Amino acid sequence: MRKECRIYGSGGQGVITLGHLIGSAAIQDNKEAVMTEEYSPYITGGWSRADLILSDRKIDHPLVVELDYLIALNQEGFDENIRSVKSDGIVFTDSGTVDWHNSYGKRVISMPARELAGKIGRPQSANIILFGLFSGTTGIPGRDSCLSAIASRFPKHKSGNAEAFDLGFNAGEKLE
Amino acid sequence: MKKFINKGQHFMNGNYACVEAAILAGCRFYGGYPITPSSEILEGMSARLPEVGGHFIEMEDEIGSIAAVLGASNAGLKAMTATSGPGFSLMQEGIGLAMITETPCVIVDEMRAGPSTGIPTRVSQGDVMQGRWGTHGDVETIAYAPNSVQEMFDLTIEAFNQSENYRQPVFIMADQVVGHMSEKIVINDPDEYHVTERITRNSHDDSMTVFDYSRDFTPMFLPGKGFHGMVDSLSHDERGYPSNSPEVGDMMMGHLLGKIRNNRDKIVRYEEFMLEDADIVIVAYGILSRVAERVVTDGRKNGLKIGMFRPVTLWPFPDHEIERLSENAERIVVAEINYGQYSHPVREYSRIPVEEIHFIPAALPSPEAMLRSVLKSPEPRAIKGGVSK
Amino acid sequence: MPPSFTGFTEKKMEDVALEIEYDHPKSRYLRTERLPHIWCPGCGIGIVLNSYLEAVGKSGIPAEDIVLVSGIGCTARLPGYSNIDSYHTIHGRGIAFATGMKVANPALRVSVISGDGDLFNIGGNHIMHAARRNVDMLVICVNNFNYGMTGGQHGATTPIGSRTASSPYGSTEDSFNLPYIMAALGASYVARWTVLHVRQLVQSITRGMKHRGFSFIEILSTCPPNFGKDNNFPSGFSEMEHYRQFCTVDNTANLREISIDFLAKKPIVLGEFVNERRKTYHEREEQVMKMAQGDQQ
C-alpha cells in the first residue's frame, strides 16, 4: 500500500497541523509516513499545503504525484487540486464553505465541518472533524492512534478535540 | 531538565532531527544566523541548548557565526552551525581557519537553488563542489549527504564523531527537502550511540607541542589551563609559531591532508542498491537517491538490469568504488539536481564514459522523468538557455 | 674626570646584554624565542605589548586565565609574542572568535588586541554587536591611521586629507571617531590614550581587564615608514612629539568633538570617557539557562 494525500487550505486553518497529526498517527499504526509542506510567504491568510505519503513499506520517492486523497479546507484547495486526484481517489471537504459539485467525477465526502465545530464551541477544530472523517472513511490511521496523536499534540484540549474527531469519525465510518 | 529526546518512534522533520542528534552527540555551542531552509536548526538549538547547559548565540552574520563556533570549539566545547548556500559562501574563509588550526566543528549546509539568493525555498544540489573546494588552498573535506530524516539524525552524530577524530570541520550537505520533510524516525536509548568525546591535553605538559605532524591526531590544548599555547592562521610549525619556510608549510600540509588521506577507508561511506548484475549504474546522492531508488525498482520490474550507487560521504570521494563499478557496468549515469558537478570526479575515476542527467534546481523530479532521462541516455552537452534534461 | 666607558671591553658588553635578556622583568610573559619581532623601527606596537604585559602583572589576574585573540595585521601579531594562550585568527574576525570563546568558557579573561583596520574596517560589524551584547572582554585597538602591513593604504581611521599609498592626492573620506562610536554602541568602558602616555595606558588597560562588560581602549600609535612618512611624521619620535604637544586629557569631553585631525593641528583629546556597569551577556544568559532548566524540572 502506498497512499498519497494532500491537505490544502489557507494559513491558520491548521493544514500543517493536520498533516502532522495524520503522519504521527500513521507511524503509531506501524506505517511509514513522509510529509512535505509548503506555504505562501504570507503565513496567515496565504495558501498552505501538506503532502503526505502513507505506506506499509519504506518510502523511496518522497513527493506525491497522483492523489489518492485530497482534504480541501477551502475552495482554492478544491479547485486547484481536484484534477490531480486519481479517478478512484476520494476528496474530503467542508460542505459549508466549499462548492464541490464540479468534481470531475471523483468521489467527494463532505461535512459542514466549520459549522459543526462552531456548534460544539471549538471553531478552530474544523480540521480535526475532517481528520475524523478521513480516518473513519479510510481506516488509515486507526481511531486510537489518531486520538493519541491529538492528545500528545494538544494535551490541554484532549476531550474537546476527541469530541470533534468523533463527529467526523462516526460520520465516515457509516459510509460504504 | 530534558536532556535527550525520548527513545522510540517520532514523526519529525530533518532540521529538528539534526538538533536532537547534535544534543545527543555532545554539541554544547551553536552560533548561527537565520537562513531558509535551515532556520529550524537555529530555532531548535535556541530552545534546547539552554536546557542542557549549552550555549546558543545568534550572531550578526555567517562570518561571525563560524568564527564564534571556532572560538567556542577552541575553548573546549563541541560546536556547530547551520546555514544554506549564501551563508556557506560567507563561511568559507572561516572553514579554512578551522582546517589550518585543526578545530573540530560541524557545519550543516542545506542546499537551495542558487547561485546567489536563488530560490530560497526550493531544493538543489548545487553546493557539492563548494563542500570540496569552497575555501582557498588545499584541503581534504569530509561531507555527508543524508537522504532521510533518520539519516539526518544518524549522520549528525557521525559528523560530530569524525570531526573529533580528525580535528577538522565536517559538513552535512543536506538539502531543502531533507531539512523540511517530516518522516518517521526511530531513536534509540542515548547509551546505544557511540559518541567520541573531545580528547584534550593535560595542562603543563611541556613535552608536547601544540601540533604534532608525525601523527594523524594530536590532543587539543585548551586555553586557561596554563599551557601557553599558540594557534595561528598563518602556516605554522609544530609549536604553532608562524613560519614563511616552504619546508615547514609542506610539513604542515602533509599532516593536514595526510590525516584524511591515510584514513580514507574509515571515513568513506556509500550504499549500493541492486548493483550485483547491473549494466546501468545510476550514481545519485542526497534526496535524489530516493527518486533513483524508485527508478531502479520500477526498471527491474520491466527487465532492466539497473542499480544505484549512493555516496553517503560525498567527500572523501569514493574513488575505488567508482573504479570497481565501472569495470563491470555498461553505463554509468550521474543524476543530480544541478547542472553537472559530481559527474566530474565520477568521470575522473570511471573507466568508461560517464553520462550526466541534470535536474533543474528548485524541484525534485518524478521517478518517471528520471527514468525517461536514463533511457534516453543523453550525452553531456553545453547548457543552453537554461534548459535542463 | 667624568666616568668613561672606555674601560668596557666588547666581551663585557656582551655579558651585559645577556644579563639584561635573562633578567628582563617581562621575560616570563614573553615568547623570547620568537624575538626579534617584526615591527619597524619607530613603531608604537612594542610599547603596547610592554604596557599590556605590565597591566597583566598589575591586574592580579593570573596570566593562565587570560586569552589573547587577534585578527590580521601588524598589531595582530602582538599576541604571538606574549607567552599567554593566544589565537591569531583571520582578518576582521578576532572579536567574533573571542565572543565564541568567552561564551563557551566564561571563566576565561579574554582580550582582543588588533589594529584599526582589522577591528573597524573589515571587522566593523562584529565590534558593533559585541559591544551591544556587552560580552565581557577587553578590546584594544592600536590605531596607526592606516593599513601598515600591506604598505600603508588609507582606511576608516585615516584622517581626511592624509596622503597614503592608496590616497596619493589626500584621503577624501571622513574618518571614524572611535570613542564616540564605541560609546554610542554601548561599550561599558571606553578610553583613548597614545603610546606616549604609558602610565595612564597601563592603568587604563588594568581597569579594562578587570571591568565586567565590554571594554574598549583606543591607543594612538606611530607608523613612521607608512602613514608617518607622507604626513609630516617621518620618525616615530616626530609623531610622539606631536602627541606631546597636542594631547589633552578630558574624561568628560563631548565625544562628538574628539575626532582626530593632524593637518589642522586639532587638539587630541584623551581620557577615560565611559566607565559604567551593566549586565553582561553572560549574566543574561545565566538567567535564560535558569528559565530553560526550571521549565523541565
mmCIF file of N, CA, C and O in Angstrom, chain B residues 25-26 78 161 164 194-199:
data_model
loop_
_atom_site.group_PDB
_atom_site.id
_atom_site.type_symbol
_atom_site.label_atom_id
_atom_site.label_comp_id
_atom_site.label_asym_id
_atom_site.label_seq_id
_atom_site.Cartn_x
_atom_site.Cartn_y
_atom_site.Cartn_z
ATOM 1 N N ALA B 25 24.984 14.119 20.571
ATOM 2 C CA ALA B 25 26.405 13.947 20.237
ATOM 3 C C ALA B 25 27.304 14.810 21.109
ATOM 4 O O ALA B 25 28.522 14.758 20.982
ATOM 5 N N GLY B 26 26.696 15.627 21.979
ATOM 6 C CA GLY B 26 27.509 16.410 22.903
ATOM 7 C C GLY B 26 27.752 17.839 22.471
ATOM 8 O O GLY B 26 28.559 18.539 23.075
ATOM 9 N N LYS B 78 32.096 21.157 22.047
ATOM 10 C CA LYS B 78 31.692 20.728 20.708
ATOM 11 C C LYS B 78 30.730 21.783 20.172
ATOM 12 O O LYS B 78 29.799 22.193 20.880
ATOM 13 N N ASN B 161 31.373 12.945 15.615
ATOM 14 C CA ASN B 161 32.432 11.996 15.980
ATOM 15 C C ASN B 161 33.651 12.138 15.067
ATOM 16 O O ASN B 161 34.779 12.198 15.533
ATOM 17 N N GLU B 164 35.766 15.147 15.692
ATOM 18 C CA GLU B 164 36.674 14.979 16.829
ATOM 19 C C GLU B 164 37.830 14.035 16.475
ATOM 20 O O GLU B 164 38.975 14.271 16.859
ATOM 21 N N HIS B 194 27.384 5.599 19.860
ATOM 22 C CA HIS B 194 28.792 5.883 20.143
ATOM 23 C C HIS B 194 29.033 7.383 19.983
ATOM 24 O O HIS B 194 28.736 7.960 18.944
ATOM 25 N N VAL B 195 29.545 7.993 21.013
ATOM 26 C CA VAL B 195 29.870 9.417 20.957
ATOM 27 C C VAL B 195 31.351 9.584 21.279
ATOM 28 O O VAL B 195 31.829 9.141 22.322
ATOM 29 N N THR B 196 32.092 10.181 20.344
ATOM 30 C CA THR B 196 33.515 10.423 20.545
ATOM 31 C C THR B 196 33.693 11.681 21.380
ATOM 32 O O THR B 196 33.295 12.768 20.959
ATOM 33 N N GLU B 197 34.274 11.519 22.557
ATOM 34 C CA GLU B 197 34.482 12.685 23.410
ATOM 35 C C GLU B 197 35.728 13.446 22.955
ATOM 36 O O GLU B 197 36.638 12.866 22.376
ATOM 37 N N ARG B 198 35.735 14.727 23.254
ATOM 38 C CA ARG B 198 36.913 15.549 22.942
ATOM 39 C C ARG B 198 38.107 15.084 23.769
ATOM 40 O O ARG B 198 38.018 14.938 24.990
ATOM 41 N N ILE B 199 39.213 14.824 23.098
ATOM 42 C CA ILE B 199 40.438 14.471 23.814
ATOM 43 C C ILE B 199 41.313 15.713 23.897
ATOM 44 O O ILE B 199 41.667 16.295 22.875
#
